[in-house]
């Protein structure tokens, strides 16, 4: 029996429409995907970068930082994930590697109490004459004051939760951005695990590494000893 011509033509048109719809969906997915649009840093820039990720209390509420660390390592970026109580020894380690030329770009990320510790770690690195390219805090749980700066400090917090905006001290050098994410469905315990937040953190880190050809100048803390001020003033420029 010969098939009806009209029916065959209609089926063919429907198939073509389905194909076009699938193509449009795929193109839309590519257009909105931040990982597709974002360029990854070069291997050389990644290898001379170190990202320090500071967990909050008890090491059990900030495990999203482990996921961020694994994604950065997949790009060839060295990371250290540690509890926030280690911030001082990590600053010493970063300073030693920077002076030895093994590091050119230092990035800090903290969640909860780890975010609260970031200004202290930045201040110590600045005392040691070491610049911080980027610091990202995720919902710092206490009132946080930034007295010395990273080149850029991004504080992502939940305005109607326990998080607080970071306050800038008079004369602060560096850029401070407070980003309130209330109403987005993230909570204090989940902010570090949220996919959109993780993508933003990684994108900001990648962008900072790609800007690393013009690193931030070392900033000595106002109350730093004379020796530390001298080190900050004479630290060699690094690319």
PDB file of C-alpha atoms in Angstrom:
ATOM      1  CA  UNK A   1       0.000   0.000   0.000  1.00  0.00           C
ATOM      2  CA  UNK A   2       1.378   3.348  -1.044  1.00  0.00           C
ATOM      3  CA  UNK A   3       1.862   5.776   1.842  1.00  0.00           C
ATOM      4  CA  UNK A   4      -0.064   9.015   1.843  1.00  0.00           C
ATOM      5  CA  UNK A   5       2.120  11.818   0.452  1.00  0.00           C
ATOM      6  CA  UNK A   6       0.748  14.476   2.782  1.00  0.00           C
ATOM      7  CA  UNK A   7       1.394  12.324   5.826  1.00  0.00           C
ATOM      8  CA  UNK A   8       4.979  11.614   4.693  1.00  0.00           C
ATOM      9  CA  UNK A   9       5.691  15.313   4.122  1.00  0.00           C
ATOM     10  CA  UNK A  10       4.271  16.222   7.528  1.00  0.00           C
ATOM     11  CA  UNK A  11       6.441  13.632   9.288  1.00  0.00           C
ATOM     12  CA  UNK A  12       9.501  14.916   7.442  1.00  0.00           C
ATOM     13  CA  UNK A  13       8.757  18.495   8.529  1.00  0.00           C
ATOM     14  CA  UNK A  14       8.328  17.385  12.145  1.00  0.00           C
ATOM     15  CA  UNK A  15      11.694  15.593  12.037  1.00  0.00           C
ATOM     16  CA  UNK A  16      13.377  18.706  10.661  1.00  0.00           C
ATOM     17  CA  UNK A  17      11.806  20.832  13.412  1.00  0.00           C
ATOM     18  CA  UNK A  18      13.063  18.410  16.066  1.00  0.00           C
ATOM     19  CA  UNK A  19      16.601  18.569  14.642  1.00  0.00           C
ATOM     20  CA  UNK A  20      16.544  22.377  14.632  1.00  0.00           C
ATOM     21  CA  UNK A  21      15.206  22.439  18.201  1.00  0.00           C
ATOM     22  CA  UNK A  22      18.006  20.169  19.395  1.00  0.00           C
ATOM     23  CA  UNK A  23      20.604  22.332  17.640  1.00  0.00           C
ATOM     24  CA  UNK A  24      19.196  25.481  19.237  1.00  0.00           C
ATOM     25  CA  UNK A  25      19.279  23.879  22.686  1.00  0.00           C
ATOM     26  CA  UNK A  26      22.891  22.841  22.211  1.00  0.00           C
ATOM     27  CA  UNK A  27      23.874  26.310  21.020  1.00  0.00           C
ATOM     28  CA  UNK A  28      22.096  27.879  23.996  1.00  0.00           C
ATOM     29  CA  UNK A  29      23.909  25.594  26.412  1.00  0.00           C
ATOM     30  CA  UNK A  30      27.245  26.597  24.894  1.00  0.00           C
ATOM     31  CA  UNK A  31      26.372  30.292  25.047  1.00  0.00           C
ATOM     32  CA  UNK A  32      25.475  30.303  28.759  1.00  0.00           C
ATOM     33  CA  UNK A  33      28.172  27.927  29.934  1.00  0.00           C
ATOM     34  CA  UNK A  34      30.804  29.909  31.895  1.00  0.00           C
ATOM     35  CA  UNK A  35      33.349  27.132  31.523  1.00  0.00           C
ATOM     36  CA  UNK A  36      33.096  27.355  27.734  1.00  0.00           C
ATOM     37  CA  UNK A  37      33.346  31.136  27.594  1.00  0.00           C
ATOM     38  CA  UNK A  38      36.169  31.377  30.125  1.00  0.00           C
ATOM     39  CA  UNK A  39      39.710  30.988  28.872  1.00  0.00           C
ATOM     40  CA  UNK A  40      41.993  28.900  31.052  1.00  0.00           C
ATOM     41  CA  UNK A  41      45.314  30.371  32.204  1.00  0.00           C
ATOM     42  CA  UNK A  42      48.502  29.221  30.520  1.00  0.00           C
ATOM     43  CA  UNK A  43      50.420  26.296  32.019  1.00  0.00           C
ATOM     44  CA  UNK A  44      53.328  28.546  32.988  1.00  0.00           C
ATOM     45  CA  UNK A  45      51.071  31.034  34.788  1.00  0.00           C
ATOM     46  CA  UNK A  46      49.170  28.230  36.514  1.00  0.00           C
ATOM     47  CA  UNK A  47      52.362  26.492  37.668  1.00  0.00           C
ATOM     48  CA  UNK A  48      53.661  29.629  39.420  1.00  0.00           C
ATOM     49  CA  UNK A  49      50.329  30.242  41.169  1.00  0.00           C
ATOM     50  CA  UNK A  50      49.245  28.801  44.495  1.00  0.00           C
ATOM     51  CA  UNK A  51      45.700  28.884  45.833  1.00  0.00           C
ATOM     52  CA  UNK A  52      45.250  28.508  49.593  1.00  0.00           C
ATOM     53  CA  UNK A  53      41.758  27.376  50.580  1.00  0.00           C
ATOM     54  CA  UNK A  54      40.889  27.814  54.259  1.00  0.00           C
ATOM     55  CA  UNK A  55      38.112  25.689  55.735  1.00  0.00           C
ATOM     56  CA  UNK A  56      35.994  26.777  58.672  1.00  0.00           C
ATOM     57  CA  UNK A  57      35.509  25.157  62.070  1.00  0.00           C
ATOM     58  CA  UNK A  58      35.974  21.378  62.504  1.00  0.00           C
ATOM     59  CA  UNK A  59      36.900  20.734  58.848  1.00  0.00           C
ATOM     60  CA  UNK A  60      33.458  19.259  58.151  1.00  0.00           C
ATOM     61  CA  UNK A  61      31.417  22.259  56.999  1.00  0.00           C
ATOM     62  CA  UNK A  62      33.613  23.571  54.184  1.00  0.00           C
ATOM     63  CA  UNK A  63      34.077  20.527  52.004  1.00  0.00           C
ATOM     64  CA  UNK A  64      33.009  22.471  48.928  1.00  0.00           C
ATOM     65  CA  UNK A  65      36.503  23.970  49.047  1.00  0.00           C
ATOM     66  CA  UNK A  66      37.856  20.480  48.348  1.00  0.00           C
ATOM     67  CA  UNK A  67      35.765  20.377  45.176  1.00  0.00           C
ATOM     68  CA  UNK A  68      37.022  23.812  44.118  1.00  0.00           C
ATOM     69  CA  UNK A  69      40.575  22.659  44.836  1.00  0.00           C
ATOM     70  CA  UNK A  70      40.148  19.527  42.726  1.00  0.00           C
ATOM     71  CA  UNK A  71      38.819  21.566  39.795  1.00  0.00           C
ATOM     72  CA  UNK A  72      41.731  23.977  40.026  1.00  0.00           C
ATOM     73  CA  UNK A  73      44.219  21.104  40.182  1.00  0.00           C
ATOM     74  CA  UNK A  74      42.641  19.701  37.021  1.00  0.00           C
ATOM     75  CA  UNK A  75      43.703  22.982  35.365  1.00  0.00           C
ATOM     76  CA  UNK A  76      47.261  22.508  36.631  1.00  0.00           C
ATOM     77  CA  UNK A  77      46.934  25.076  39.438  1.00  0.00           C
ATOM     78  CA  UNK A  78      48.599  24.017  42.730  1.00  0.00           C
ATOM     79  CA  UNK A  79      46.337  24.250  45.785  1.00  0.00           C
ATOM     80  CA  UNK A  80      46.484  23.757  49.527  1.00  0.00           C
ATOM     81  CA  UNK A  81      43.295  23.020  51.467  1.00  0.00           C
ATOM     82  CA  UNK A  82      43.668  23.476  55.225  1.00  0.00           C
ATOM     83  CA  UNK A  83      41.804  24.532  58.342  1.00  0.00           C
ATOM     84  CA  UNK A  84      41.717  28.256  59.058  1.00  0.00           C
ATOM     85  CA  UNK A  85      43.873  27.846  62.187  1.00  0.00           C
ATOM     86  CA  UNK A  86      46.851  27.205  59.863  1.00  0.00           C
ATOM     87  CA  UNK A  87      46.696  30.638  58.223  1.00  0.00           C
ATOM     88  CA  UNK A  88      49.889  31.961  59.866  1.00  0.00           C
ATOM     89  CA  UNK A  89      52.105  29.007  58.954  1.00  0.00           C
ATOM     90  CA  UNK A  90      50.648  28.990  55.435  1.00  0.00           C
ATOM     91  CA  UNK A  91      51.556  32.670  55.102  1.00  0.00           C
ATOM     92  CA  UNK A  92      55.138  31.849  56.081  1.00  0.00           C
ATOM     93  CA  UNK A  93      55.217  29.042  53.516  1.00  0.00           C
ATOM     94  CA  UNK A  94      53.804  31.264  50.758  1.00  0.00           C
ATOM     95  CA  UNK A  95      56.299  34.039  51.558  1.00  0.00           C
ATOM     96  CA  UNK A  96      59.255  31.642  51.427  1.00  0.00           C
ATOM     97  CA  UNK A  97      58.160  30.256  48.053  1.00  0.00           C
ATOM     98  CA  UNK A  98      57.533  33.749  46.682  1.00  0.00           C
ATOM     99  CA  UNK A  99      60.992  34.963  47.684  1.00  0.00           C
ATOM    100  CA  UNK A 100      62.553  31.842  46.174  1.00  0.00           C
ATOM    101  CA  UNK A 101      60.825  32.593  42.870  1.00  0.00           C
ATOM    102  CA  UNK A 102      58.655  29.497  42.950  1.00  0.00           C
ATOM    103  CA  UNK A 103      55.488  31.577  43.317  1.00  0.00           C
ATOM    104  CA  UNK A 104      54.399  34.648  41.414  1.00  0.00           C
ATOM    105  CA  UNK A 105      50.670  34.707  42.103  1.00  0.00           C
ATOM    106  CA  UNK A 106      49.065  34.058  45.497  1.00  0.00           C
ATOM    107  CA  UNK A 107      45.315  33.550  45.840  1.00  0.00           C
ATOM    108  CA  UNK A 108      43.391  33.023  49.085  1.00  0.00           C
ATOM    109  CA  UNK A 109      39.898  31.573  49.471  1.00  0.00           C
ATOM    110  CA  UNK A 110      38.097  30.993  52.769  1.00  0.00           C
ATOM    111  CA  UNK A 111      34.704  29.834  53.972  1.00  0.00           C
ATOM    112  CA  UNK A 112      33.062  30.771  57.273  1.00  0.00           C
ATOM    113  CA  UNK A 113      35.850  31.116  59.865  1.00  0.00           C
ATOM    114  CA  UNK A 114      38.270  30.587  56.988  1.00  0.00           C
ATOM    115  CA  UNK A 115      36.880  33.757  55.397  1.00  0.00           C
ATOM    116  CA  UNK A 116      37.216  35.601  58.706  1.00  0.00           C
ATOM    117  CA  UNK A 117      40.924  34.668  58.805  1.00  0.00           C
ATOM    118  CA  UNK A 118      41.702  36.048  55.346  1.00  0.00           C
ATOM    119  CA  UNK A 119      42.437  39.666  56.425  1.00  0.00           C
ATOM    120  CA  UNK A 120      44.917  38.365  59.024  1.00  0.00           C
ATOM    121  CA  UNK A 121      46.683  36.221  56.441  1.00  0.00           C
ATOM    122  CA  UNK A 122      46.789  39.116  53.963  1.00  0.00           C
ATOM    123  CA  UNK A 123      48.206  41.432  56.643  1.00  0.00           C
ATOM    124  CA  UNK A 124      50.972  38.969  57.516  1.00  0.00           C
ATOM    125  CA  UNK A 125      51.912  38.452  53.871  1.00  0.00           C
ATOM    126  CA  UNK A 126      51.992  42.226  53.382  1.00  0.00           C
ATOM    127  CA  UNK A 127      54.257  42.539  56.437  1.00  0.00           C
ATOM    128  CA  UNK A 128      56.566  40.033  54.781  1.00  0.00           C
ATOM    129  CA  UNK A 129      56.565  42.086  51.582  1.00  0.00           C
ATOM    130  CA  UNK A 130      54.477  39.594  49.624  1.00  0.00           C
ATOM    131  CA  UNK A 131      51.496  40.699  47.475  1.00  0.00           C
ATOM    132  CA  UNK A 132      48.183  38.856  47.371  1.00  0.00           C
ATOM    133  CA  UNK A 133      46.635  38.871  43.924  1.00  0.00           C
ATOM    134  CA  UNK A 134      43.133  37.831  44.940  1.00  0.00           C
ATOM    135  CA  UNK A 135      41.229  36.903  48.094  1.00  0.00           C
ATOM    136  CA  UNK A 136      37.689  35.511  48.116  1.00  0.00           C
ATOM    137  CA  UNK A 137      35.704  35.138  51.333  1.00  0.00           C
ATOM    138  CA  UNK A 138      32.557  33.033  51.478  1.00  0.00           C
ATOM    139  CA  UNK A 139      30.199  34.192  54.247  1.00  0.00           C
ATOM    140  CA  UNK A 140      32.572  35.334  56.976  1.00  0.00           C
ATOM    141  CA  UNK A 141      30.829  34.688  60.295  1.00  0.00           C
ATOM    142  CA  UNK A 142      32.219  37.625  62.290  1.00  0.00           C
ATOM    143  CA  UNK A 143      32.577  41.319  61.612  1.00  0.00           C
ATOM    144  CA  UNK A 144      35.612  41.474  59.370  1.00  0.00           C
ATOM    145  CA  UNK A 145      37.802  44.532  58.863  1.00  0.00           C
ATOM    146  CA  UNK A 146      40.295  44.755  56.044  1.00  0.00           C
ATOM    147  CA  UNK A 147      43.225  46.940  57.059  1.00  0.00           C
ATOM    148  CA  UNK A 148      45.695  45.925  54.339  1.00  0.00           C
ATOM    149  CA  UNK A 149      44.708  44.827  50.905  1.00  0.00           C
ATOM    150  CA  UNK A 150      44.944  42.196  48.288  1.00  0.00           C
ATOM    151  CA  UNK A 151      44.885  43.543  44.749  1.00  0.00           C
ATOM    152  CA  UNK A 152      41.242  42.460  44.822  1.00  0.00           C
ATOM    153  CA  UNK A 153      39.150  41.185  47.735  1.00  0.00           C
ATOM    154  CA  UNK A 154      35.727  39.672  47.011  1.00  0.00           C
ATOM    155  CA  UNK A 155      33.453  39.023  49.973  1.00  0.00           C
ATOM    156  CA  UNK A 156      30.467  36.868  48.983  1.00  0.00           C
ATOM    157  CA  UNK A 157      28.016  36.818  51.863  1.00  0.00           C
ATOM    158  CA  UNK A 158      24.355  36.153  52.675  1.00  0.00           C
ATOM    159  CA  UNK A 159      22.918  39.450  53.850  1.00  0.00           C
ATOM    160  CA  UNK A 160      20.027  37.943  55.808  1.00  0.00           C
ATOM    161  CA  UNK A 161      22.173  35.189  57.367  1.00  0.00           C
ATOM    162  CA  UNK A 162      25.211  35.028  59.638  1.00  0.00           C
ATOM    163  CA  UNK A 163      27.541  36.550  57.055  1.00  0.00           C
ATOM    164  CA  UNK A 164      28.770  40.129  57.246  1.00  0.00           C
ATOM    165  CA  UNK A 165      30.040  42.674  54.736  1.00  0.00           C
ATOM    166  CA  UNK A 166      33.768  43.367  55.038  1.00  0.00           C
ATOM    167  CA  UNK A 167      34.606  46.883  56.202  1.00  0.00           C
ATOM    168  CA  UNK A 168      37.522  48.746  54.687  1.00  0.00           C
ATOM    169  CA  UNK A 169      39.973  50.593  56.922  1.00  0.00           C
ATOM    170  CA  UNK A 170      40.897  54.173  56.094  1.00  0.00           C
ATOM    171  CA  UNK A 171      43.555  54.263  53.400  1.00  0.00           C
ATOM    172  CA  UNK A 172      42.971  50.696  52.243  1.00  0.00           C
ATOM    173  CA  UNK A 173      44.809  49.893  49.033  1.00  0.00           C
ATOM    174  CA  UNK A 174      43.299  47.389  46.655  1.00  0.00           C
ATOM    175  CA  UNK A 175      39.749  46.799  45.467  1.00  0.00           C
ATOM    176  CA  UNK A 176      37.078  45.515  47.861  1.00  0.00           C
ATOM    177  CA  UNK A 177      33.794  44.069  46.552  1.00  0.00           C
ATOM    178  CA  UNK A 178      31.006  42.995  48.911  1.00  0.00           C
ATOM    179  CA  UNK A 179      28.564  40.731  47.064  1.00  0.00           C
ATOM    180  CA  UNK A 180      25.253  39.968  48.804  1.00  0.00           C
ATOM    181  CA  UNK A 181      23.709  36.708  47.532  1.00  0.00           C
ATOM    182  CA  UNK A 182      20.586  36.685  49.685  1.00  0.00           C
ATOM    183  CA  UNK A 183      17.551  35.322  47.893  1.00  0.00           C
ATOM    184  CA  UNK A 184      19.543  32.939  45.715  1.00  0.00           C
ATOM    185  CA  UNK A 185      18.750  29.872  47.789  1.00  0.00           C
ATOM    186  CA  UNK A 186      22.230  29.391  49.240  1.00  0.00           C
ATOM    187  CA  UNK A 187      22.829  29.057  52.975  1.00  0.00           C
ATOM    188  CA  UNK A 188      25.863  29.404  55.200  1.00  0.00           C
ATOM    189  CA  UNK A 189      26.605  25.671  55.132  1.00  0.00           C
ATOM    190  CA  UNK A 190      25.920  25.295  51.392  1.00  0.00           C
ATOM    191  CA  UNK A 191      27.475  28.448  49.927  1.00  0.00           C
ATOM    192  CA  UNK A 192      30.842  26.773  49.300  1.00  0.00           C
ATOM    193  CA  UNK A 193      29.113  23.774  47.698  1.00  0.00           C
ATOM    194  CA  UNK A 194      26.783  25.745  45.432  1.00  0.00           C
ATOM    195  CA  UNK A 195      27.623  25.126  41.770  1.00  0.00           C
ATOM    196  CA  UNK A 196      27.125  28.743  40.667  1.00  0.00           C
ATOM    197  CA  UNK A 197      29.284  30.053  43.533  1.00  0.00           C
ATOM    198  CA  UNK A 198      32.010  27.514  42.760  1.00  0.00           C
ATOM    199  CA  UNK A 199      31.991  28.504  39.082  1.00  0.00           C
ATOM    200  CA  UNK A 200      32.318  32.158  40.019  1.00  0.00           C
ATOM    201  CA  UNK A 201      35.198  31.492  42.422  1.00  0.00           C
ATOM    202  CA  UNK A 202      37.087  29.485  39.794  1.00  0.00           C
ATOM    203  CA  UNK A 203      36.391  32.083  37.079  1.00  0.00           C
ATOM    204  CA  UNK A 204      37.695  34.875  39.333  1.00  0.00           C
ATOM    205  CA  UNK A 205      40.833  32.851  40.097  1.00  0.00           C
ATOM    206  CA  UNK A 206      41.453  32.125  36.412  1.00  0.00           C
ATOM    207  CA  UNK A 207      41.020  35.817  35.573  1.00  0.00           C
ATOM    208  CA  UNK A 208      43.436  36.819  38.349  1.00  0.00           C
ATOM    209  CA  UNK A 209      46.066  34.380  37.083  1.00  0.00           C
ATOM    210  CA  UNK A 210      45.715  35.756  33.582  1.00  0.00           C
ATOM    211  CA  UNK A 211      46.330  39.236  35.007  1.00  0.00           C
ATOM    212  CA  UNK A 212      49.427  38.010  36.811  1.00  0.00           C
ATOM    213  CA  UNK A 213      51.778  39.733  34.364  1.00  0.00           C
ATOM    214  CA  UNK A 214      51.038  42.864  36.387  1.00  0.00           C
ATOM    215  CA  UNK A 215      51.097  41.677  40.008  1.00  0.00           C
ATOM    216  CA  UNK A 216      50.010  43.837  42.905  1.00  0.00           C
ATOM    217  CA  UNK A 217      52.737  45.830  44.620  1.00  0.00           C
ATOM    218  CA  UNK A 218      53.577  44.529  48.112  1.00  0.00           C
ATOM    219  CA  UNK A 219      51.789  46.521  50.802  1.00  0.00           C
ATOM    220  CA  UNK A 220      53.298  46.850  54.278  1.00  0.00           C
ATOM    221  CA  UNK A 221      50.834  46.909  57.161  1.00  0.00           C
ATOM    222  CA  UNK A 222      50.705  50.353  58.824  1.00  0.00           C
ATOM    223  CA  UNK A 223      52.100  48.992  62.083  1.00  0.00           C
ATOM    224  CA  UNK A 224      54.723  46.758  60.493  1.00  0.00           C
ATOM    225  CA  UNK A 225      58.296  46.842  61.830  1.00  0.00           C
ATOM    226  CA  UNK A 226      60.896  48.863  59.927  1.00  0.00           C
ATOM    227  CA  UNK A 227      62.482  45.689  58.537  1.00  0.00           C
ATOM    228  CA  UNK A 228      59.170  44.480  57.112  1.00  0.00           C
ATOM    229  CA  UNK A 229      58.536  47.896  55.546  1.00  0.00           C
ATOM    230  CA  UNK A 230      61.971  47.761  53.922  1.00  0.00           C
ATOM    231  CA  UNK A 231      61.293  44.298  52.549  1.00  0.00           C
ATOM    232  CA  UNK A 232      58.018  45.518  51.058  1.00  0.00           C
ATOM    233  CA  UNK A 233      59.713  48.480  49.453  1.00  0.00           C
ATOM    234  CA  UNK A 234      62.591  46.517  47.965  1.00  0.00           C
ATOM    235  CA  UNK A 235      60.861  43.298  46.946  1.00  0.00           C
ATOM    236  CA  UNK A 236      61.691  42.584  43.292  1.00  0.00           C
ATOM    237  CA  UNK A 237      58.959  42.889  40.706  1.00  0.00           C
ATOM    238  CA  UNK A 238      57.639  39.521  39.573  1.00  0.00           C
ATOM    239  CA  UNK A 239      55.872  38.561  36.398  1.00  0.00           C
TER     240      UNK A 239
END
